PDB file of C-alpha atoms in Angstrom:
ATOM      1  CA  MET A   1      61.007  37.276  -6.520  1.00 46.00           C
ATOM      2  CA  GLN A   2      59.677  36.977  -2.966  1.00 49.00           C
ATOM      3  CA  PRO A   3      57.031  39.467  -1.804  1.00 46.00           C
ATOM      4  CA  ASP A   4      59.260  40.989   0.888  1.00 45.00           C
ATOM      5  CA  CYS A   5      61.822  41.908  -1.778  1.00 51.00           C
ATOM      6  CA  LEU A   6      59.449  43.420  -4.307  1.00 51.00           C
ATOM      7  CA  LEU A   7      59.588  47.012  -3.110  1.00 56.00           C
ATOM      8  CA  ALA A   8      63.357  47.029  -2.704  1.00 54.00           C
ATOM      9  CA  GLU A   9      64.331  45.217  -5.898  1.00 65.00           C
ATOM     10  CA  GLY A  10      61.421  45.670  -8.296  1.00 81.00           C
ATOM     11  CA  GLU A  11      61.271  49.397  -9.005  1.00 90.00           C
ATOM     12  CA  ARG A  12      64.044  49.642 -11.596  1.00 89.00           C
ATOM     13  CA  ARG A  13      62.773  46.568 -13.429  1.00 91.00           C
ATOM     14  CA  CYS A  14      59.163  47.828 -13.443  1.00 92.00           C
ATOM     15  CA  ARG A  15      60.148  51.291 -14.644  1.00 94.00           C
ATOM     16  CA  ARG A  16      62.101  49.727 -17.498  1.00 93.00           C
ATOM     17  CA  LEU A  17      59.265  47.404 -18.514  1.00 94.00           C
ATOM     18  CA  LEU A  18      56.668  50.179 -18.366  1.00 96.00           C
ATOM     19  CA  ALA A  19      58.724  52.944 -19.969  1.00 95.00           C
ATOM     20  CA  GLY A  20      57.551  52.471 -23.553  1.00 93.00           C
ATOM     21  CA  ALA A  21      53.862  52.121 -22.748  1.00 91.00           C
ATOM     22  CA  THR A  22      54.040  55.031 -20.299  1.00 93.00           C
ATOM     23  CA  ALA A  23      55.476  57.424 -22.871  1.00 91.00           C
ATOM     24  CA  TRP A  24      52.815  56.406 -25.389  1.00 90.00           C
ATOM     25  CA  LEU A  25      49.792  56.287 -23.086  1.00 89.00           C
ATOM     26  CA  CYS A  26      50.531  59.340 -20.966  1.00 83.00           C
ATOM     27  CA  ALA A  27      49.764  61.753 -23.788  1.00 77.00           C
ATOM     28  CA  ARG A  28      46.708  59.919 -25.115  1.00 84.00           C
ATOM     29  CA  PRO A  29      43.188  60.951 -24.066  1.00 83.00           C
ATOM     30  CA  ALA A  30      41.295  58.787 -21.589  1.00 89.00           C
ATOM     31  CA  ALA A  31      38.149  59.132 -19.532  1.00 91.00           C
ATOM     32  CA  ALA A  32      39.716  58.480 -16.137  1.00 94.00           C
ATOM     33  CA  ALA A  33      42.846  57.422 -14.292  1.00 96.00           C
ATOM     34  CA  VAL A  34      43.472  55.609 -11.020  1.00 97.00           C
ATOM     35  CA  LEU A  35      46.554  55.368  -8.849  1.00 98.00           C
ATOM     36  CA  VAL A  36      47.767  51.887  -7.892  1.00 98.00           C
ATOM     37  CA  PRO A  37      49.593  52.691  -4.629  1.00 98.00           C
ATOM     38  CA  LEU A  38      52.308  50.173  -3.794  1.00 96.00           C
ATOM     39  CA  CYS A  39      53.163  50.755  -0.153  1.00 95.00           C
ATOM     40  CA  SER A  40      54.869  49.171   2.830  1.00 94.00           C
ATOM     41  CA  VAL A  41      52.666  48.546   5.886  1.00 95.00           C
ATOM     42  CA  ARG A  42      54.712  47.622   8.964  1.00 94.00           C
ATOM     43  CA  GLY A  43      57.481  46.504   6.624  1.00 90.00           C
ATOM     44  CA  VAL A  44      55.194  44.355   4.459  1.00 92.00           C
ATOM     45  CA  PRO A  45      54.679  45.232   0.752  1.00 94.00           C
ATOM     46  CA  ALA A  46      50.994  45.867   0.030  1.00 96.00           C
ATOM     47  CA  LEU A  47      48.517  47.546  -2.295  1.00 98.00           C
ATOM     48  CA  LEU A  48      46.319  50.324  -0.952  1.00 98.00           C
ATOM     49  CA  TYR A  49      42.585  50.242  -1.694  1.00 98.00           C
ATOM     50  CA  THR A  50      39.580  52.402  -0.927  1.00 97.00           C
ATOM     51  CA  LEU A  51      35.929  51.570  -0.288  1.00 95.00           C
ATOM     52  CA  ARG A  52      33.882  54.037  -2.269  1.00 90.00           C
ATOM     53  CA  SER A  53      31.373  56.030  -0.279  1.00 87.00           C
ATOM     54  CA  SER A  54      27.861  54.622  -0.089  1.00 77.00           C
ATOM     55  CA  ARG A  55      26.644  58.206  -0.536  1.00 75.00           C
ATOM     56  CA  LEU A  56      27.965  58.439  -4.088  1.00 68.00           C
ATOM     57  CA  SER A  57      25.591  58.176  -7.011  1.00 63.00           C
ATOM     58  CA  GLY A  58      25.884  55.442  -9.625  1.00 59.00           C
ATOM     59  CA  SER A  59      26.344  51.705  -9.575  1.00 52.00           C
ATOM     60  CA  ARG A  60      29.873  51.699  -8.157  1.00 63.00           C
ATOM     61  CA  LYS A  61      29.082  53.200  -4.754  1.00 63.00           C
ATOM     62  CA  GLY A  62      30.285  50.977  -1.935  1.00 70.00           C
ATOM     63  CA  ASP A  63      32.723  49.122  -4.213  1.00 90.00           C
ATOM     64  CA  VAL A  64      36.413  48.521  -3.613  1.00 96.00           C
ATOM     65  CA  SER A  65      38.487  50.781  -5.821  1.00 96.00           C
ATOM     66  CA  PHE A  66      41.871  52.363  -6.302  1.00 98.00           C
ATOM     67  CA  PRO A  67      41.916  56.138  -5.734  1.00 97.00           C
ATOM     68  CA  GLY A  68      41.186  58.012  -8.932  1.00 96.00           C
ATOM     69  CA  GLY A  69      38.525  59.527 -11.096  1.00 93.00           C
ATOM     70  CA  LYS A  70      37.615  61.413 -14.229  1.00 93.00           C
ATOM     71  CA  CYS A  71      40.119  63.531 -16.092  1.00 93.00           C
ATOM     72  CA  ASP A  72      39.899  67.267 -15.612  1.00 94.00           C
ATOM     73  CA  PRO A  73      40.605  69.676 -18.498  1.00 91.00           C
ATOM     74  CA  THR A  74      43.307  71.291 -16.361  1.00 93.00           C
ATOM     75  CA  ASP A  75      45.194  67.995 -15.872  1.00 94.00           C
ATOM     76  CA  GLN A  76      48.433  67.814 -17.835  1.00 92.00           C
ATOM     77  CA  ASP A  77      48.111  64.073 -18.439  1.00 93.00           C
ATOM     78  CA  MET A  78      46.870  60.794 -16.972  1.00 94.00           C
ATOM     79  CA  VAL A  79      49.546  60.769 -14.264  1.00 96.00           C
ATOM     80  CA  HIS A  80      48.433  64.159 -13.002  1.00 96.00           C
ATOM     81  CA  THR A  81      44.806  62.992 -12.973  1.00 96.00           C
ATOM     82  CA  ALA A  82      45.678  59.993 -10.794  1.00 97.00           C
ATOM     83  CA  LEU A  83      47.843  62.035  -8.413  1.00 98.00           C
ATOM     84  CA  ARG A  84      45.286  64.844  -8.117  1.00 97.00           C
ATOM     85  CA  GLU A  85      42.408  62.473  -7.442  1.00 97.00           C
ATOM     86  CA  THR A  86      44.460  60.582  -4.842  1.00 98.00           C
ATOM     87  CA  HIS A  87      45.159  63.786  -2.970  1.00 98.00           C
ATOM     88  CA  GLU A  88      41.511  64.847  -3.160  1.00 96.00           C
ATOM     89  CA  GLU A  89      40.198  61.473  -1.968  1.00 96.00           C
ATOM     90  CA  LEU A  90      42.802  60.504   0.623  1.00 97.00           C
ATOM     91  CA  GLY A  91      44.788  63.642   1.418  1.00 96.00           C
ATOM     92  CA  LEU A  92      47.820  61.649   0.237  1.00 97.00           C
ATOM     93  CA  SER A  93      50.373  63.632  -1.777  1.00 97.00           C
ATOM     94  CA  VAL A  94      52.441  61.415  -4.080  1.00 98.00           C
ATOM     95  CA  PRO A  95      55.348  63.138  -5.875  1.00 97.00           C
ATOM     96  CA  GLU A  96      55.443  62.538  -9.608  1.00 97.00           C
ATOM     97  CA  GLU A  97      58.920  61.035  -9.340  1.00 96.00           C
ATOM     98  CA  HIS A  98      57.411  58.193  -7.286  1.00 97.00           C
ATOM     99  CA  VAL A  99      55.361  57.067 -10.292  1.00 97.00           C
ATOM    100  CA  TRP A 100      56.802  53.883 -11.811  1.00 97.00           C
ATOM    101  CA  GLY A 101      54.718  53.895 -14.959  1.00 97.00           C
ATOM    102  CA  ILE A 102      51.354  53.242 -16.586  1.00 97.00           C
ATOM    103  CA  LEU A 103      49.778  49.796 -16.723  1.00 97.00           C
ATOM    104  CA  ARG A 104      47.518  48.442 -19.459  1.00 94.00           C
ATOM    105  CA  PRO A 105      44.302  50.514 -19.683  1.00 95.00           C
ATOM    106  CA  VAL A 106      40.961  48.889 -18.901  1.00 94.00           C
ATOM    107  CA  HIS A 107      37.485  49.794 -20.159  1.00 89.00           C
ATOM    108  CA  ASN A 108      34.183  50.197 -18.380  1.00 82.00           C
ATOM    109  CA  ARG A 109      30.661  49.360 -19.574  1.00 75.00           C
ATOM    110  CA  GLN A 110      30.572  52.521 -21.638  1.00 77.00           C
ATOM    111  CA  LYS A 111      33.847  51.480 -23.329  1.00 81.00           C
ATOM    112  CA  ALA A 112      35.603  54.442 -21.725  1.00 87.00           C
ATOM    113  CA  SER A 113      39.304  53.994 -21.063  1.00 93.00           C
ATOM    114  CA  VAL A 114      40.573  53.950 -17.464  1.00 95.00           C
ATOM    115  CA  VAL A 115      44.351  54.275 -17.073  1.00 96.00           C
ATOM    116  CA  PRO A 116      46.086  52.644 -14.046  1.00 97.00           C
ATOM    117  CA  VAL A 117      49.160  54.527 -12.795  1.00 98.00           C
ATOM    118  CA  LEU A 118      51.549  52.493 -10.631  1.00 98.00           C
ATOM    119  CA  ALA A 119      53.435  54.378  -7.909  1.00 97.00           C
ATOM    120  CA  GLY A 120      55.594  53.476  -4.944  1.00 96.00           C
ATOM    121  CA  VAL A 121      54.319  55.496  -1.997  1.00 96.00           C
ATOM    122  CA  GLY A 122      56.686  54.058   0.628  1.00 93.00           C
ATOM    123  CA  PRO A 123      55.916  53.218   4.282  1.00 95.00           C
ATOM    124  CA  LEU A 124      52.310  53.952   5.120  1.00 95.00           C
ATOM    125  CA  ASP A 125      49.779  53.475   7.896  1.00 95.00           C
ATOM    126  CA  PRO A 126      46.343  53.360   6.221  1.00 95.00           C
ATOM    127  CA  GLN A 127      44.711  54.351   9.511  1.00 92.00           C
ATOM    128  CA  SER A 128      46.650  57.627   9.522  1.00 94.00           C
ATOM    129  CA  LEU A 129      44.972  58.791   6.312  1.00 96.00           C
ATOM    130  CA  ARG A 130      42.017  61.147   6.475  1.00 94.00           C
ATOM    131  CA  PRO A 131      39.903  60.304   3.437  1.00 95.00           C
ATOM    132  CA  ASN A 132      37.225  62.606   2.093  1.00 94.00           C
ATOM    133  CA  PRO A 133      34.012  61.150   3.590  1.00 92.00           C
ATOM    134  CA  GLU A 134      32.015  62.294   0.555  1.00 92.00           C
ATOM    135  CA  GLU A 135      34.054  59.968  -1.649  1.00 92.00           C
ATOM    136  CA  VAL A 136      35.605  57.269   0.556  1.00 95.00           C
ATOM    137  CA  ASP A 137      34.143  55.213   3.417  1.00 94.00           C
ATOM    138  CA  GLU A 138      37.271  53.220   4.246  1.00 95.00           C
ATOM    139  CA  VAL A 139      40.952  52.780   3.353  1.00 97.00           C
ATOM    140  CA  PHE A 140      42.706  49.415   3.690  1.00 97.00           C
ATOM    141  CA  ALA A 141      45.789  47.605   2.440  1.00 98.00           C
ATOM    142  CA  LEU A 142      46.188  44.022   1.201  1.00 98.00           C
ATOM    143  CA  PRO A 143      49.691  42.536   1.469  1.00 97.00           C
ATOM    144  CA  LEU A 144      51.142  41.228  -1.780  1.00 95.00           C
ATOM    145  CA  ALA A 145      51.730  37.931   0.009  1.00 95.00           C
ATOM    146  CA  HIS A 146      47.976  37.712   0.662  1.00 97.00           C
ATOM    147  CA  LEU A 147      47.096  38.507  -2.949  1.00 97.00           C
ATOM    148  CA  LEU A 148      49.596  35.925  -4.215  1.00 95.00           C
ATOM    149  CA  GLN A 149      48.130  33.050  -2.194  1.00 95.00           C
ATOM    150  CA  ALA A 150      46.017  30.762  -4.377  1.00 93.00           C
ATOM    151  CA  GLN A 151      43.352  30.348  -1.686  1.00 94.00           C
ATOM    152  CA  ASN A 152      42.700  34.100  -1.867  1.00 96.00           C
ATOM    153  CA  GLN A 153      42.267  34.100  -5.653  1.00 94.00           C
ATOM    154  CA  GLY A 154      38.909  33.366  -7.231  1.00 92.00           C
ATOM    155  CA  TYR A 155      37.137  33.974 -10.496  1.00 89.00           C
ATOM    156  CA  THR A 156      33.667  34.569 -11.866  1.00 84.00           C
ATOM    157  CA  HIS A 157      32.368  33.310 -15.200  1.00 77.00           C
ATOM    158  CA  PHE A 158      29.987  35.547 -17.127  1.00 72.00           C
ATOM    159  CA  CYS A 159      27.609  34.435 -19.836  1.00 69.00           C
ATOM    160  CA  ARG A 160      26.100  36.423 -22.665  1.00 72.00           C
ATOM    161  CA  ARG A 161      23.013  35.208 -24.495  1.00 72.00           C
ATOM    162  CA  GLY A 162      23.352  31.804 -22.858  1.00 72.00           C
ATOM    163  CA  HIS A 163      26.992  31.243 -23.790  1.00 69.00           C
ATOM    164  CA  PHE A 164      30.274  31.678 -21.930  1.00 64.00           C
ATOM    165  CA  SER A 165      31.664  35.125 -22.676  1.00 65.00           C
ATOM    166  CA  TYR A 166      34.455  35.992 -20.269  1.00 70.00           C
ATOM    167  CA  THR A 167      35.981  35.326 -16.857  1.00 82.00           C
ATOM    168  CA  LEU A 168      37.063  37.925 -14.318  1.00 87.00           C
ATOM    169  CA  PRO A 169      39.443  37.579 -11.356  1.00 93.00           C
ATOM    170  CA  VAL A 170      38.258  38.102  -7.797  1.00 95.00           C
ATOM    171  CA  PHE A 171      40.486  38.485  -4.730  1.00 96.00           C
ATOM    172  CA  LEU A 172      38.987  37.107  -1.547  1.00 96.00           C
ATOM    173  CA  HIS A 173      39.356  36.913   2.233  1.00 96.00           C
ATOM    174  CA  GLY A 174      40.422  40.488   2.842  1.00 96.00           C
ATOM    175  CA  PRO A 175      38.328  43.146   4.599  1.00 96.00           C
ATOM    176  CA  HIS A 176      36.341  43.445   1.354  1.00 96.00           C
ATOM    177  CA  CYS A 177      36.114  41.483  -1.885  1.00 95.00           C
ATOM    178  CA  VAL A 178      38.169  42.952  -4.745  1.00 96.00           C
ATOM    179  CA  TRP A 179      36.374  42.505  -8.059  1.00 92.00           C
ATOM    180  CA  GLY A 180      35.551  44.248 -11.343  1.00 90.00           C
ATOM    181  CA  LEU A 181      37.976  46.722 -12.861  1.00 93.00           C
ATOM    182  CA  THR A 182      39.914  46.905  -9.591  1.00 96.00           C
ATOM    183  CA  ALA A 183      40.545  43.141  -9.633  1.00 96.00           C
ATOM    184  CA  ILE A 184      41.684  43.297 -13.267  1.00 95.00           C
ATOM    185  CA  ILE A 185      44.133  46.101 -12.431  1.00 97.00           C
ATOM    186  CA  THR A 186      45.290  44.140  -9.378  1.00 97.00           C
ATOM    187  CA  GLU A 187      45.978  41.172 -11.639  1.00 95.00           C
ATOM    188  CA  PHE A 188      47.965  43.342 -14.074  1.00 95.00           C
ATOM    189  CA  THR A 189      49.991  44.632 -11.122  1.00 96.00           C
ATOM    190  CA  LEU A 190      50.750  41.152  -9.772  1.00 95.00           C
ATOM    191  CA  GLN A 191      51.764  39.955 -13.237  1.00 93.00           C
ATOM    192  CA  LEU A 192      54.261  42.809 -13.389  1.00 94.00           C
ATOM    193  CA  LEU A 193      55.587  42.641  -9.840  1.00 92.00           C
ATOM    194  CA  ALA A 194      55.648  38.878  -9.350  1.00 89.00           C
ATOM    195  CA  SER A 195      55.453  37.205 -12.737  1.00 81.00           C
ATOM    196  CA  GLY A 196      57.059  34.046 -11.395  1.00 83.00           C
ATOM    197  CA  ALA A 197      54.806  33.819  -8.343  1.00 86.00           C
ATOM    198  CA  TYR A 198      51.488  34.836  -9.890  1.00 86.00           C
ATOM    199  CA  GLN A 199      50.053  32.653 -12.614  1.00 78.00           C
ATOM    200  CA  PRO A 200      46.499  33.691 -13.532  1.00 75.00           C
ATOM    201  CA  ARG A 201      44.262  30.752 -14.370  1.00 62.00           C
ATOM    202  CA  LEU A 202      41.699  32.825 -16.202  1.00 53.00           C
ATOM    203  CA  ALA A 203      40.783  33.068 -19.854  1.00 44.00           C
ATOM    204  CA  SER A 204      38.604  35.610 -21.590  1.00 44.00           C
ATOM    205  CA  SER A 205      37.034  35.431 -25.016  1.00 37.00           C
ATOM    206  CA  GLU A 206      35.880  39.049 -25.009  1.00 43.00           C
ATOM    207  CA  GLY A 207      36.549  42.222 -23.095  1.00 46.00           C
ATOM    208  CA  PRO A 208      34.338  42.440 -19.998  1.00 46.00           C
ATOM    209  CA  PRO A 209      31.597  45.078 -20.158  1.00 41.00           C
ATOM    210  CA  ILE A 210      31.994  46.173 -16.554  1.00 39.00           C
ATOM    211  CA  GLY A 211      32.069  49.548 -14.920  1.00 38.00           C
TER     212      GLY A 211
END
């Protein structure tokens, strides 16, 4: 499937493939959820990213991320967490019916589960968004065609106690480097949307202890 056809032709297929996991994962507890916003920027399919505010505390400040955050006791489920956090961070309201499903959860250094929620948000101008400056420094989109080009795909090997432990994807040559949990979720998304066009070259012997 070509990138310019993904948004038009991929939704029904993705919803079908994700349906079982979504029903199972949506009701299970998790520490946090992020929204993976699949949008169209000037007619080009893309993923929307944020640059976390440098004023935040913790090790992830200034990193590229998908909008999202910790679950609130008032959230009905993981989908509501992702949608609520997206609205709080970006002022972007995504109707629940635009959610395609839940991708494979990832885990941070503390082994806490982070649930990625894939949604089609339609045509979007990232510059028109008004992100919360306390949480987000910048919003940008990377076209799927860019992410699918081999020259924009990298990887990093990690060692533990002097021996190879795992390899993580990295996506390069955009406004900012996409790495860590966000790169793993990006890879999951590309494997779903463009399984024939995206062939990850990475192997991992253990789960990455990243945050």
